[in-house]
CSV table of C-alpha atoms in Angstrom, one decimal:
chain,number,residue,atom,x,y,z
J,1286,MET,CA,-17.2,-10.9,22.9
J,1287,ARG,CA,-17.1,-14.4,22.8
J,1288,THR,CA,-16.8,-14.9,19.1
J,1289,VAL,CA,-15.7,-12.8,16.3
J,1290,ALA,CA,-15.5,-13.6,12.5
J,1291,VAL,CA,-13.1,-11.9,10.4
J,1292,VAL,CA,-14.7,-12.4,6.6
J,1293,GLY,CA,-11.7,-11.4,4.3
J,1294,ALA,CA,-8.1,-13.0,4.8
J,1295,SER,CA,-5.8,-10.1,4.0
J,1296,LEU,CA,-5.1,-7.0,4.5
J,1297,ALA,CA,-7.9,-5.7,5.9
J,1298,GLY,CA,-8.5,-8.8,7.8
J,1299,LEU,CA,-5.7,-9.8,8.8
J,1300,SER,CA,-4.7,-6.1,10.1
J,1301,ALA,CA,-8.4,-6.7,11.6
J,1302,ALA,CA,-7.0,-10.0,13.2
J,1303,ARG,CA,-3.9,-8.8,14.5
J,1304,SER,CA,-6.1,-5.2,15.9
J,1305,LEU,CA,-8.3,-7.2,18.0
J,1306,ARG,CA,-5.2,-9.4,19.5
J,1307,LYS,CA,-3.2,-6.3,20.3
J,1308,GLN,CA,-6.2,-4.6,22.0
J,1309,GLY,CA,-6.9,-7.6,24.6
J,1310,TYR,CA,-9.9,-9.1,22.7
J,1311,ASP,CA,-9.3,-13.2,23.9
J,1312,GLY,CA,-12.4,-15.1,22.6
J,1313,ARG,CA,-12.7,-17.1,19.5
J,1314,LEU,CA,-11.5,-15.8,16.1
J,1315,VAL,CA,-12.4,-16.9,12.6
J,1316,VAL,CA,-11.1,-15.5,10.2
J,1317,ILE,CA,-12.6,-17.2,6.6
J,1318,GLY,CA,-10.9,-16.6,3.2
J,1319,ASP,CA,-11.8,-17.2,-0.4
J,1320,GLU,CA,-8.1,-17.4,-1.7
J,1321,LEU,CA,-6.5,-20.6,-0.5
J,1322,HIS,CA,-3.6,-18.6,0.1
J,1323,ARG,CA,-2.6,-17.5,3.2
J,1324,PRO,CA,-2.8,-13.1,3.6
J,1325,TYR,CA,-0.3,-12.2,1.0
J,1326,ASP,CA,0.7,-8.3,-0.3
J,1327,ARG,CA,-0.9,-7.3,-3.7
J,1328,PRO,CA,1.6,-4.2,-4.2
J,1329,PRO,CA,4.1,-6.0,-5.8
J,1330,LEU,CA,2.2,-8.2,-7.8
J,1331,SER,CA,1.9,-5.9,-10.6
J,1332,LYS,CA,5.8,-4.5,-9.5
J,1333,GLU,CA,8.9,-6.6,-8.1
J,1334,PHE,CA,6.7,-10.2,-8.8
J,1335,LEU,CA,6.0,-9.6,-12.2
J,1336,ALA,CA,9.5,-8.9,-12.9
J,1337,GLY,CA,10.7,-11.8,-11.2
J,1338,SER,CA,12.4,-10.1,-8.4
J,1339,LEU,CA,10.5,-11.2,-5.3
J,1340,ALA,CA,9.2,-14.5,-5.2
J,1341,GLU,CA,6.2,-15.3,-3.2
J,1342,ALA,CA,7.5,-16.3,0.2
J,1343,ASP,CA,8.4,-12.3,0.4
J,1344,LEU,CA,5.6,-11.6,-0.4
J,1345,ALA,CA,4.0,-12.8,3.1
J,1346,LEU,CA,2.2,-10.1,5.4
J,1347,GLU,CA,2.6,-12.6,8.1
J,1348,PRO,CA,6.4,-13.6,10.0
J,1349,ASP,CA,6.9,-17.0,10.9
J,1350,ALA,CA,6.7,-16.6,14.4
J,1351,GLU,CA,3.2,-15.1,14.4
J,1352,ASP,CA,0.5,-16.4,16.2
J,1353,LEU,CA,-3.5,-14.9,16.3
J,1354,ARG,CA,-4.8,-18.0,17.5
J,1355,ALA,CA,-7.5,-17.9,14.7
J,1356,GLU,CA,-8.9,-21.3,12.8
J,1357,TRP,CA,-7.9,-19.6,9.3
J,1358,LEU,CA,-11.2,-21.0,7.1
J,1359,LEU,CA,-9.4,-20.6,3.3
J,1360,GLY,CA,-10.9,-21.4,0.1
J,1361,VAL,CA,-13.9,-21.0,1.2
J,1362,ARG,CA,-16.3,-18.0,0.1
J,1363,ALA,CA,-18.3,-15.7,2.2
J,1364,VAL,CA,-22.3,-16.4,0.4
J,1365,GLY,CA,-24.2,-14.7,2.9
J,1366,LEU,CA,-24.9,-12.6,6.3
J,1367,ASP,CA,-27.8,-12.9,8.3
J,1368,GLY,CA,-27.6,-9.5,10.4
J,1369,PRO,CA,-29.8,-9.7,13.9
J,1370,GLN,CA,-28.5,-13.2,14.2
J,1371,ARG,CA,-25.0,-12.4,12.9
J,1372,ALA,CA,-24.3,-15.6,11.6
J,1373,VAL,CA,-21.4,-15.7,7.7
J,1374,ARG,CA,-23.0,-18.5,5.6
J,1375,LEU,CA,-19.7,-20.0,3.8
J,1376,ALA,CA,-20.2,-21.8,0.4
J,1377,ASP,CA,-20.2,-25.0,1.8
J,1378,GLY,CA,-23.1,-24.9,3.8
J,1379,SER,CA,-21.9,-24.3,7.3
J,1380,GLU,CA,-22.1,-21.4,9.2
J,1381,VAL,CA,-19.8,-19.3,11.5
J,1382,ARG,CA,-22.0,-18.0,14.2
J,1383,ALA,CA,-20.6,-15.1,16.3
J,1384,ASP,CA,-20.9,-11.3,18.2
J,1385,GLY,CA,-18.8,-9.5,16.4
J,1386,VAL,CA,-18.2,-9.7,12.0
J,1387,VAL,CA,-15.3,-7.6,10.6
J,1388,ILE,CA,-16.0,-7.3,6.6
J,1389,ALA,CA,-13.2,-7.1,5.0
J,1390,THR,CA,-14.6,-8.7,1.7
J,1391,GLY,CA,-12.4,-6.2,-0.4
J,1392,ALA,CA,-12.9,-5.7,-4.3
J,1393,ALA,CA,-12.8,-7.2,-7.2
J,1394,ALA,CA,-10.8,-6.4,-10.6
J,1395,ARG,CA,-13.7,-5.3,-13.2
J,1396,THR,CA,-13.5,-6.6,-16.7
J,1397,LEU,CA,-14.1,-6.6,-19.8
J,1398,PRO,CA,-17.5,-7.9,-21.1
J,1399,GLY,CA,-17.0,-10.2,-23.6
J,1400,THR,CA,-13.6,-11.6,-22.8
J,1401,ASP,CA,-14.5,-14.1,-21.0
J,1402,GLY,CA,-12.7,-17.8,-21.9
J,1403,LEU,CA,-10.5,-15.9,-24.3
J,1404,ALA,CA,-6.4,-16.6,-23.8
J,1405,GLY,CA,-4.0,-14.0,-23.1
J,1406,VAL,CA,-6.0,-11.6,-21.6
J,1407,HIS,CA,-5.8,-10.7,-17.8
J,1408,THR,CA,-7.0,-8.5,-14.8
J,1409,LEU,CA,-4.5,-8.0,-12.5
J,1410,ARG,CA,-5.8,-8.6,-8.7
J,1411,THR,CA,-5.0,-11.6,-6.5
J,1412,LEU,CA,-1.7,-14.4,-6.5
J,1413,ASP,CA,-3.3,-16.7,-9.3
J,1414,ASP,CA,-4.4,-13.8,-11.5
J,1415,ALA,CA,-0.1,-12.8,-10.9
J,1416,ARG,CA,0.9,-15.7,-10.9
J,1417,ALA,CA,-0.5,-16.1,-14.8
J,1418,LEU,CA,0.7,-13.1,-15.9
J,1419,ARG,CA,3.8,-13.5,-15.2
J,1420,ASP,CA,3.9,-16.9,-16.6
J,1421,GLU,CA,3.1,-14.8,-20.4
J,1422,LEU,CA,5.2,-11.9,-19.8
J,1423,THR,CA,8.2,-13.7,-19.9
J,1424,LEU,CA,8.3,-15.0,-23.5
J,1425,GLY,CA,7.7,-11.5,-24.3
J,1426,GLY,CA,5.4,-9.7,-27.3
J,1427,ARG,CA,3.3,-7.3,-27.8
J,1428,LEU,CA,1.7,-5.5,-24.3
J,1429,VAL,CA,-1.6,-3.7,-24.8
J,1430,VAL,CA,-2.9,-2.5,-21.1
J,1431,ILE,CA,-6.2,-1.2,-21.2
J,1432,GLY,CA,-6.9,1.6,-18.4
J,1433,GLY,CA,-4.0,4.1,-17.6
J,1434,GLY,CA,-4.6,3.9,-14.0
J,1435,PHE,CA,-1.7,3.1,-10.7
J,1436,ILE,CA,-2.1,-0.7,-12.1
J,1437,GLY,CA,-2.5,-0.3,-15.4
J,1438,ALA,CA,0.5,2.5,-15.5
J,1439,GLU,CA,3.0,-0.8,-12.8
J,1440,VAL,CA,2.1,-3.2,-15.4
J,1441,ALA,CA,3.1,-1.3,-18.6
J,1442,SER,CA,6.5,-0.4,-17.0
J,1443,THR,CA,7.0,-3.9,-15.3
J,1444,ALA,CA,6.4,-5.5,-19.0
J,1445,TYR,CA,8.9,-2.2,-20.5
J,1446,ALA,CA,11.2,-3.3,-17.9
J,1447,LEU,CA,11.3,-6.7,-19.1
J,1448,GLY,CA,11.5,-6.3,-23.0
J,1449,LEU,CA,7.7,-6.1,-24.0
J,1450,ASP,CA,6.3,-3.7,-27.1
J,1451,VAL,CA,3.8,-2.3,-24.4
J,1452,THR,CA,1.1,0.3,-25.6
J,1453,VAL,CA,-1.8,1.9,-23.0
J,1454,VAL,CA,-4.6,2.8,-23.9
J,1455,GLU,CA,-7.1,5.7,-21.3
J,1456,ALA,CA,-10.8,6.7,-21.9
J,1457,ALA,CA,-10.2,9.7,-20.4
J,1458,PRO,CA,-7.9,12.2,-21.9
J,1459,THR,CA,-6.0,12.3,-19.1
J,1460,PRO,CA,-4.8,9.3,-16.9
J,1461,LEU,CA,-5.0,9.9,-13.6
J,1462,ALA,CA,-7.1,12.9,-14.2
J,1463,GLY,CA,-9.1,11.0,-10.7
J,1464,PRO,CA,-6.9,10.6,-8.2
J,1465,LEU,CA,-4.2,13.2,-9.2
J,1466,GLY,CA,-5.6,16.1,-11.5
J,1467,GLU,CA,-4.5,16.8,-15.0
J,1468,THR,CA,-1.8,18.9,-14.8
J,1469,MET,CA,-0.2,16.2,-12.9
J,1470,GLY,CA,-1.9,13.8,-13.7
J,1471,THR,CA,0.3,14.9,-17.5
J,1472,ILE,CA,3.2,15.0,-16.4
J,1473,VAL,CA,3.5,11.3,-14.1
J,1474,SER,CA,1.6,9.8,-17.4
J,1475,ALA,CA,4.7,11.3,-19.1
J,1476,LEU,CA,6.8,8.8,-17.6
J,1477,HIS,CA,5.5,6.3,-20.8
J,1478,ALA,CA,6.5,8.1,-23.3
J,1479,ASP,CA,9.6,9.0,-21.5
J,1480,HIS,CA,10.4,5.3,-22.4
J,1481,GLY,CA,9.1,4.5,-25.5
J,1482,VAL,CA,5.3,2.7,-23.9
J,1483,ARG,CA,3.3,4.4,-26.3
J,1484,LEU,CA,-0.2,5.9,-24.4
J,1485,LEU,CA,-3.3,6.0,-27.0
J,1486,CYS,CA,-5.7,9.0,-24.6
J,1487,GLY,CA,-9.0,10.0,-25.0
J,1488,VAL,CA,-10.4,6.9,-26.9
J,1489,GLY,CA,-12.6,3.8,-25.5
J,1490,VAL,CA,-12.2,0.2,-26.4
J,1491,LYS,CA,-14.8,-1.3,-28.4
J,1492,GLY,CA,-13.6,-4.4,-27.5
J,1493,LEU,CA,-10.9,-7.3,-28.1
J,1494,SER,CA,-10.9,-9.6,-31.5
J,1495,GLY,CA,-9.2,-13.5,-31.3
J,1496,GLU,CA,-10.7,-16.8,-32.0
J,1497,SER,CA,-9.3,-18.5,-29.1
J,1498,ARG,CA,-7.3,-16.0,-27.9
J,1499,VAL,CA,-6.8,-12.3,-28.8
J,1500,ASP,CA,-5.0,-10.9,-31.5
J,1501,ALA,CA,-6.5,-7.5,-31.4
J,1502,VAL,CA,-7.7,-5.2,-29.3
J,1503,LEU,CA,-10.2,-2.9,-31.1
J,1504,LEU,CA,-10.9,0.8,-30.5
J,1505,GLU,CA,-14.4,3.2,-30.7
J,1506,ASP,CA,-12.4,5.8,-33.8
J,1507,GLY,CA,-11.6,2.2,-35.9
J,1508,ARG,CA,-7.8,1.8,-34.4
J,1509,SER,CA,-7.0,-1.8,-34.4
J,1510,VAL,CA,-3.9,-2.6,-32.3
J,1511,PRO,CA,-1.5,-5.6,-32.4
J,1512,ALA,CA,-1.5,-8.0,-29.0
J,1513,ASP,CA,-0.1,-10.7,-28.0
J,1514,ILE,CA,-1.0,-10.4,-24.0
J,1515,VAL,CA,-4.2,-7.8,-23.0
J,1516,VAL,CA,-4.6,-6.8,-19.8
J,1517,VAL,CA,-7.2,-5.1,-18.6
J,1518,GLY,CA,-6.8,-2.4,-15.5
J,1519,VAL,CA,-10.2,-0.2,-15.7
J,1520,GLY,CA,-10.7,-0.3,-11.6
J,1521,ALA,CA,-12.6,-2.5,-9.3
J,1522,ARG,CA,-16.2,-2.7,-7.6
J,1523,PRO,CA,-16.6,-3.7,-4.3
J,1524,CYS,CA,-17.2,-7.4,-2.8
J,1525,VAL,CA,-20.2,-6.6,-1.1
J,1526,GLU,CA,-22.9,-8.8,-3.1
J,1527,TRP,CA,-23.1,-11.6,-0.1
J,1528,LEU,CA,-24.4,-9.1,2.1
J,1529,ALA,CA,-27.9,-8.9,0.3
J,1530,GLY,CA,-30.5,-8.9,2.6
J,1531,SER,CA,-28.7,-9.0,5.3
J,1532,GLY,CA,-29.4,-4.9,6.6
J,1533,ILE,CA,-26.3,-3.8,5.6
J,1534,GLU,CA,-26.3,-0.6,3.8
J,1535,LEU,CA,-25.2,-0.8,0.6
J,1536,ASP,CA,-24.4,2.2,-1.7
J,1537,ASP,CA,-20.9,1.1,-3.2
J,1538,GLY,CA,-19.7,-0.7,-0.2
J,1539,VAL,CA,-21.0,-1.1,2.9
J,1540,LYS,CA,-21.5,2.0,4.2
J,1541,CYS,CA,-19.6,3.1,7.6
J,1542,GLY,CA,-19.8,5.5,10.1
J,1543,ALA,CA,-15.8,7.3,10.6
J,1544,ASP,CA,-14.6,4.3,12.3
J,1545,GLY,CA,-15.8,1.4,10.6
J,1546,ARG,CA,-19.2,0.6,12.2
J,1547,THR,CA,-22.5,-1.0,9.7
J,1548,GLY,CA,-25.8,0.6,10.7
J,1549,LEU,CA,-25.5,-3.8,12.3
J,1550,ALA,CA,-24.7,-3.3,15.9
J,1551,GLY,CA,-21.3,-5.7,16.1
J,1552,VAL,CA,-20.7,-5.7,12.9
J,1553,VAL,CA,-17.5,-3.4,11.5
J,1554,ALA,CA,-16.6,-3.4,7.6
J,1555,VAL,CA,-12.9,-2.0,6.6
J,1556,GLY,CA,-10.5,-2.3,3.5
J,1557,ASP,CA,-11.7,-2.0,-0.3
J,1558,CYS,CA,-15.0,-3.1,0.5
J,1559,ALA,CA,-16.1,-0.1,3.4
J,1560,SER,CA,-17.0,3.0,2.4
J,1561,TRP,CA,-16.0,5.0,5.6
J,1562,TYR,CA,-17.9,8.3,6.7
J,1563,ASP,CA,-14.9,11.0,6.0
J,1564,PRO,CA,-16.2,13.7,8.4
J,1565,ARG,CA,-14.1,16.6,6.4
J,1566,ALA,CA,-15.7,16.3,3.7
J,1567,GLY,CA,-18.8,15.6,4.7
J,1568,LEU,CA,-19.5,11.8,2.3
J,1569,HIS,CA,-18.8,8.4,2.2
J,1570,ARG,CA,-16.2,7.5,0.1
J,1571,ARG,CA,-14.3,4.0,-0.5
J,1572,VAL,CA,-10.2,4.4,-0.1
J,1573,GLU,CA,-8.9,1.9,-2.0
J,1574,HIS,CA,-5.5,2.0,-1.4
J,1575,TRP,CA,-3.0,-0.6,0.8
J,1576,THR,CA,-2.4,2.5,3.8
J,1577,GLY,CA,-5.8,1.9,4.8
J,1578,ALA,CA,-6.4,-1.4,4.6
J,1579,ARG,CA,-2.9,-1.1,6.8
J,1580,GLU,CA,-4.2,1.6,9.5
J,1581,ARG,CA,-8.3,1.6,9.3
J,1582,PRO,CA,-8.8,-1.9,11.2
J,1583,ASP,CA,-7.3,-0.5,14.3
J,1584,ALA,CA,-10.2,1.9,14.7
J,1585,ALA,CA,-13.2,-0.4,13.8
J,1586,VAL,CA,-11.4,-2.8,16.6
J,1587,THR,CA,-11.5,0.0,18.6
J,1588,ALA,CA,-15.4,0.4,18.1
J,1589,LEU,CA,-16.1,-3.5,17.2
J,1590,LEU,CA,-14.6,-3.5,20.9
J,1591,ALA,CA,-16.4,-0.6,23.2
J,1592,GLY,CA,-19.6,-1.5,20.8
J,1593,GLY,CA,-19.6,2.3,20.0
J,1594,ALA,CA,-18.4,4.1,23.6
J,1595,VAL,CA,-15.3,5.8,21.8
J,1596,GLU,CA,-15.5,8.7,19.3
J,1597,PRO,CA,-13.7,7.7,16.4
J,1598,SER,CA,-10.3,9.2,16.0
J,1599,ALA,CA,-9.5,11.3,13.1
J,1600,PRO,CA,-7.8,8.9,11.0
J,1601,ARG,CA,-4.8,10.1,9.0
J,1602,PRO,CA,-5.6,11.5,5.3
J,1603,PRO,CA,-5.1,8.5,2.5
J,1604,TYR,CA,-1.5,7.9,1.2
J,1605,PHE,CA,-0.3,5.9,-1.2
J,1606,TRP,CA,2.6,4.8,-3.7
J,1607,SER,CA,3.4,3.6,-7.0
J,1608,ASP,CA,6.4,3.1,-8.5
J,1609,GLN,CA,6.9,3.1,-12.7
J,1610,TYR,CA,10.0,2.8,-14.7
J,1611,GLY,CA,11.8,3.1,-11.5
J,1612,VAL,CA,10.5,7.1,-10.7
J,1613,LYS,CA,8.8,6.2,-7.0
J,1614,ILE,CA,5.5,8.0,-6.4
J,1615,GLN,CA,4.2,9.3,-3.9
J,1616,PHE,CA,0.9,10.7,-2.4
J,1617,ALA,CA,-1.7,11.7,0.0
J,1618,GLY,CA,-4.9,13.3,0.9
J,1619,HIS,CA,-7.3,14.6,-1.6
J,1620,ALA,CA,-6.8,15.8,-4.9
J,1621,ALA,CA,-10.7,16.9,-5.5
J,1622,GLY,CA,-12.2,20.7,-4.2
J,1623,ALA,CA,-8.1,21.5,-4.7
J,1624,ASP,CA,-7.9,25.4,-6.6
J,1625,SER,CA,-4.0,25.0,-7.5
J,1626,VAL,CA,-1.1,23.1,-6.9
J,1627,THR,CA,2.2,24.1,-7.3
J,1628,ILE,CA,5.6,22.8,-8.5
J,1629,GLU,CA,7.5,23.2,-4.8
J,1630,GLU,CA,10.4,21.4,-5.6
J,1631,GLY,CA,12.3,19.9,-8.3
J,1632,ALA,CA,12.0,20.0,-11.8
J,1633,ARG,CA,8.7,18.8,-14.3
J,1634,ASP,CA,10.8,17.7,-17.1
J,1635,ASP,CA,13.3,15.2,-15.1
J,1636,ARG,CA,10.1,13.6,-13.3
J,1637,ASN,CA,11.4,14.8,-9.8
J,1638,VAL,CA,8.8,16.9,-8.5
J,1639,LEU,CA,6.9,18.4,-4.7
J,1640,ALA,CA,4.0,19.5,-6.1
J,1641,VAL,CA,1.8,20.8,-3.1
J,1642,TYR,CA,-2.3,20.7,-3.5
J,1643,ARG,CA,-4.8,23.8,-2.1
J,1644,ARG,CA,-8.2,24.6,-1.6
J,1645,SER,CA,-8.3,28.3,-0.6
J,1646,GLY,CA,-4.5,28.4,0.4
J,1647,HIS,CA,-4.4,25.6,2.2
J,1648,PRO,CA,-2.9,22.8,1.7
J,1649,VAL,CA,-5.0,19.8,0.5
J,1650,ALA,CA,-2.8,16.8,-0.9
J,1651,VAL,CA,1.5,16.7,-2.0
J,1652,LEU,CA,2.5,14.6,-5.0
J,1653,GLY,CA,6.3,13.1,-4.4
J,1654,MET,CA,7.8,12.3,-7.5
J,1655,ASN,CA,11.3,10.6,-6.5
J,1656,GLN,CA,11.0,12.7,-2.7
J,1657,PRO,CA,10.9,10.8,-0.3
J,1658,ARG,CA,12.3,12.8,2.2
J,1659,LEU,CA,10.8,16.4,1.4
J,1660,PHE,CA,7.2,14.5,0.3
J,1661,MET,CA,7.5,12.6,4.3
J,1662,ARG,CA,7.6,16.5,5.6
J,1663,TRP,CA,4.5,17.4,4.0
J,1664,ARG,CA,2.4,14.4,4.4
J,1665,LYS,CA,2.9,15.0,8.1
J,1666,GLN,CA,2.3,18.8,8.0
J,1667,LEU,CA,-1.0,17.8,5.5
J,1668,ALA,CA,-2.2,15.0,9.2
J,1669,THR,CA,-1.3,17.7,11.8
J,1670,ALA,CA,-3.5,20.6,9.7
J,1671,ALA,CA,-6.1,18.6,8.9
V,1167,MET,CA,34.2,-0.4,15.6
V,1168,MET,CA,33.3,3.2,16.8
V,1169,ILE,CA,32.1,5.4,14.0
V,1170,PRO,CA,32.2,9.5,14.9
V,1171,ALA,CA,28.6,10.6,13.4
V,1172,CYS,CA,28.2,13.9,13.4
V,1173,ARG,CA,28.5,16.7,16.5
V,1174,LEU,CA,25.3,16.6,18.9
V,1175,VAL,CA,24.2,20.4,18.1
V,1176,ASP,CA,24.6,19.5,14.6
V,1177,LEU,CA,21.4,17.1,15.2
V,1178,PRO,CA,18.4,19.4,15.9
V,1179,ARG,CA,15.7,17.2,17.8
V,1180,GLY,CA,13.3,15.3,15.8
V,1181,GLU,CA,15.9,14.7,12.5
V,1182,ALA,CA,18.2,12.1,11.4
V,1183,TYR,CA,22.0,12.0,10.5
V,1184,ARG,CA,22.3,9.1,7.6
V,1185,LEU,CA,26.3,7.9,8.0
V,1186,ASP,CA,27.2,6.7,4.6
V,1187,ILE,CA,28.6,3.6,4.7
V,1188,ASP,CA,27.8,-0.1,3.8
V,1189,PRO,CA,25.1,-0.1,4.8
V,1190,PRO,CA,24.4,3.1,5.9
V,1191,VAL,CA,23.7,3.7,9.0
V,1192,SER,CA,21.1,6.8,10.7
V,1193,VAL,CA,21.4,8.4,14.0
V,1194,PHE,CA,18.2,9.5,15.1
V,1195,HIS,CA,17.6,12.6,17.7
V,1196,THR,CA,13.8,12.5,19.4
V,1197,ASP,CA,12.0,15.1,20.3
V,1198,ASP,CA,12.7,13.9,24.3
V,1199,GLY,CA,17.0,14.1,23.0
V,1200,GLU,CA,17.4,10.9,23.1
V,1201,VAL,CA,19.8,9.7,20.6
V,1202,PHE,CA,19.6,6.1,19.3
V,1203,ALA,CA,21.3,4.2,15.8
V,1204,ILE,CA,20.2,1.9,13.9
V,1205,ASP,CA,20.4,1.3,9.8
V,1206,ASP,CA,18.9,2.8,7.8
V,1207,THR,CA,17.9,0.6,4.9
V,1208,CYS,CA,13.4,-0.3,5.6
V,1209,THR,CA,14.1,-4.0,5.5
V,1210,HIS,CA,10.7,-4.0,3.3
V,1211,GLN,CA,12.8,-2.3,0.0
V,1212,ASP,CA,15.3,-0.5,-0.6
V,1213,ALA,CA,13.9,3.3,1.8
V,1214,SER,CA,16.1,5.4,4.0
V,1215,LEU,CA,14.6,5.3,7.6
V,1216,ALA,CA,16.0,8.6,7.6
V,1217,ASP,CA,13.8,10.6,5.2
V,1218,GLY,CA,11.3,8.5,7.7
V,1219,TRP,CA,8.4,9.9,10.2
V,1220,LEU,CA,10.1,10.5,13.5
V,1221,GLU,CA,7.9,10.0,16.1
V,1222,GLY,CA,8.7,9.7,20.2
V,1223,CYS,CA,11.3,6.5,20.0
V,1224,GLU,CA,9.2,5.5,17.2
V,1225,VAL,CA,10.5,5.8,12.9
V,1226,GLU,CA,7.9,5.3,10.3
V,1227,CYS,CA,9.4,4.2,6.7
V,1228,PRO,CA,9.1,7.1,4.5
V,1229,LEU,CA,8.2,4.2,1.4
V,1230,HIS,CA,5.1,2.3,2.9
V,1231,ALA,CA,3.7,2.0,7.0
V,1232,SER,CA,5.9,0.3,9.2
V,1233,LYS,CA,7.5,1.7,11.9
V,1234,PHE,CA,10.2,0.3,13.0
V,1235,ASP,CA,11.3,1.0,17.7
V,1236,LEU,CA,14.6,2.5,17.4
V,1237,ARG,CA,15.7,1.3,20.7
V,1238,THR,CA,14.7,-2.1,19.7
V,1239,GLY,CA,14.9,-2.4,16.4
V,1240,ALA,CA,11.4,-4.4,16.3
V,1241,VAL,CA,9.0,-3.9,13.2
V,1242,ASP,CA,5.5,-3.6,14.2
V,1243,ALA,CA,3.3,-4.4,11.2
V,1244,PRO,CA,3.8,-5.2,7.8
V,1245,PRO,CA,5.2,-4.8,5.2
V,1246,ALA,CA,8.3,-5.2,6.9
V,1247,LYS,CA,8.6,-8.6,8.9
V,1248,ARG,CA,12.3,-8.4,9.8
V,1249,PRO,CA,13.6,-5.8,12.3
V,1250,VAL,CA,16.5,-3.5,12.0
V,1251,ARG,CA,19.7,-3.4,13.6
V,1252,THR,CA,20.3,-1.4,16.1
V,1253,HIS,CA,23.8,0.2,16.7
V,1254,GLU,CA,25.3,1.8,20.4
V,1255,VAL,CA,25.3,5.5,20.3
V,1256,HIS,CA,27.9,7.1,23.1
V,1257,VAL,CA,28.2,11.5,22.4
V,1258,GLU,CA,32.4,12.2,24.0
V,1259,ASP,CA,32.5,16.4,23.6
V,1260,GLY,CA,30.2,16.8,22.0
V,1261,MET,CA,30.1,14.3,18.7
V,1262,ILE,CA,28.4,11.4,18.3
V,1263,TYR,CA,30.3,8.1,18.2
V,1264,VAL,CA,28.2,4.6,16.5
V,1265,GLN,CA,29.2,1.2,17.4
V,1266,LEU,CA,28.1,-1.0,15.2
V,1267,SER,CA,26.6,-4.1,16.0
V,1268,LEU,CA,28.1,-7.5,14.3
V,1269,ASP,CA,25.2,-9.1,13.7
V,1270,ALA,CA,24.4,-9.4,10.8
V,1271,PRO,CA,21.7,-6.6,8.7
V,1272,ASN,CA,18.6,-8.1,7.7
V,1273,LEU,CA,18.2,-5.6,4.0
V,1274,PRO,CA,15.3,-6.7,2.0
V,1275,PRO,CA,16.1,-8.6,-1.2
V,1276,CYS,CA,16.5,-6.9,-4.0
V,1277,VAL,CA,19.5,-4.5,-1.6
V,1278,ALA,CA,20.6,-8.2,-0.1
V,1279,ALA,CA,20.9,-9.0,-3.8
V,1280,ARG,CA,22.8,-6.8,-5.0
V,1281,LEU,CA,25.1,-6.9,-2.6
V,1282,ALA,CA,26.0,-10.1,-3.2
V,1283,GLY,CA,26.6,-9.4,-6.7
V,1284,GLY,CA,22.9,-10.9,-8.3
V,1285,PRO,CA,20.6,-9.3,-10.2
V,1286,ALA,CA,19.1,-6.8,-8.5
């Protein structure tokens, strides 16, 4: 291979570029990113960066001395892929021809329809999003967070610490029931009430009110929640529109094998846009976690460089973390399919628990709240048992 | 400065012992029977590496994914960017002693700010 193009310059793209060099690839390496920023770390955007305790320089993912000998094309969006030619078309009309392509275009925050142009309404995905939201939060006021998932909960926690009046609106009866199951979703989301943050569950959002600036969130049950700032945290969609017509199979993201290979020779996909086959579960799924974006490119690059001549090694069980109201929340494995969950250590009322999810008696997932040591032991056990 | 940590027999292979000095230092006993001492705090965020995932001569931070080499302190991947300090270890009469490094520690921003008396 003489040229490899990595499309996407966030964690997954950077990890792929690093893996390429680490695994001995010595050819031309082009990294394409639609943001102007060098690769930066996103998890602090809803936490330390938003709170003002981490500066932009602290978000950089590259140490000063790192040199990947890559050509960085930043601030330019990929708009198409010629599959057979493996040519990436860019928004400025140019194209990058490559022997290998790594698709790492990530996901974009979902928005609420009809809220464009209304001041005070934010999503949180990029550094620019976080800058804009941080500037408003420093003014204080009433914040309504739409969506009680991890991003929404972290923003609520950060804003609470900054002294804002915070309400979280969640359409599902139990927040976090998808990733954590109902029992633990209830326990984790109780952190809001512990701190006087209102949590309204089981009610959808009908729309927002306000002339040029938002002034309230209108709920489907007729209630209206006054708001000076609104954060919409209702998930993300994979950024794969640019691959239409490329011959790449798309199905909630780029459909990949268990090592990130797509149906096109010389093209792999990693990170939030990629829907990898999970041999244990027997299905494809997108794993939108930092750890997957960091670790899976190693396997995808191995597959890319070997042309598929190596057997994929099973990735570790998915792992993610969250920090809310000073509590460290960690989760590994898959809660879906568990038939029991038991608290093995700590007390739910102290928000200090280690919970194990089992299916037919076998551990399939583990949750820790302020239990990093025990959690790590269980996480290790999950990985070796799998 | 030479600091007594713990007895070698009290530190099984695969385990770590944390010395609660400031900043804390941890002693690791690898599965191969080697003993190393490094700064206990991950350089990315306030987390105890003694709680981490020890494999060979590397320990993975219990919170995120960075791994530190116990022999050199080097870090393999983000989110941490800076190495941890390593300290010399001596075992005498079954007791593990740590010879503290004279280098400045690489503490994460929140811990460094706290030690400096600034906002956490």
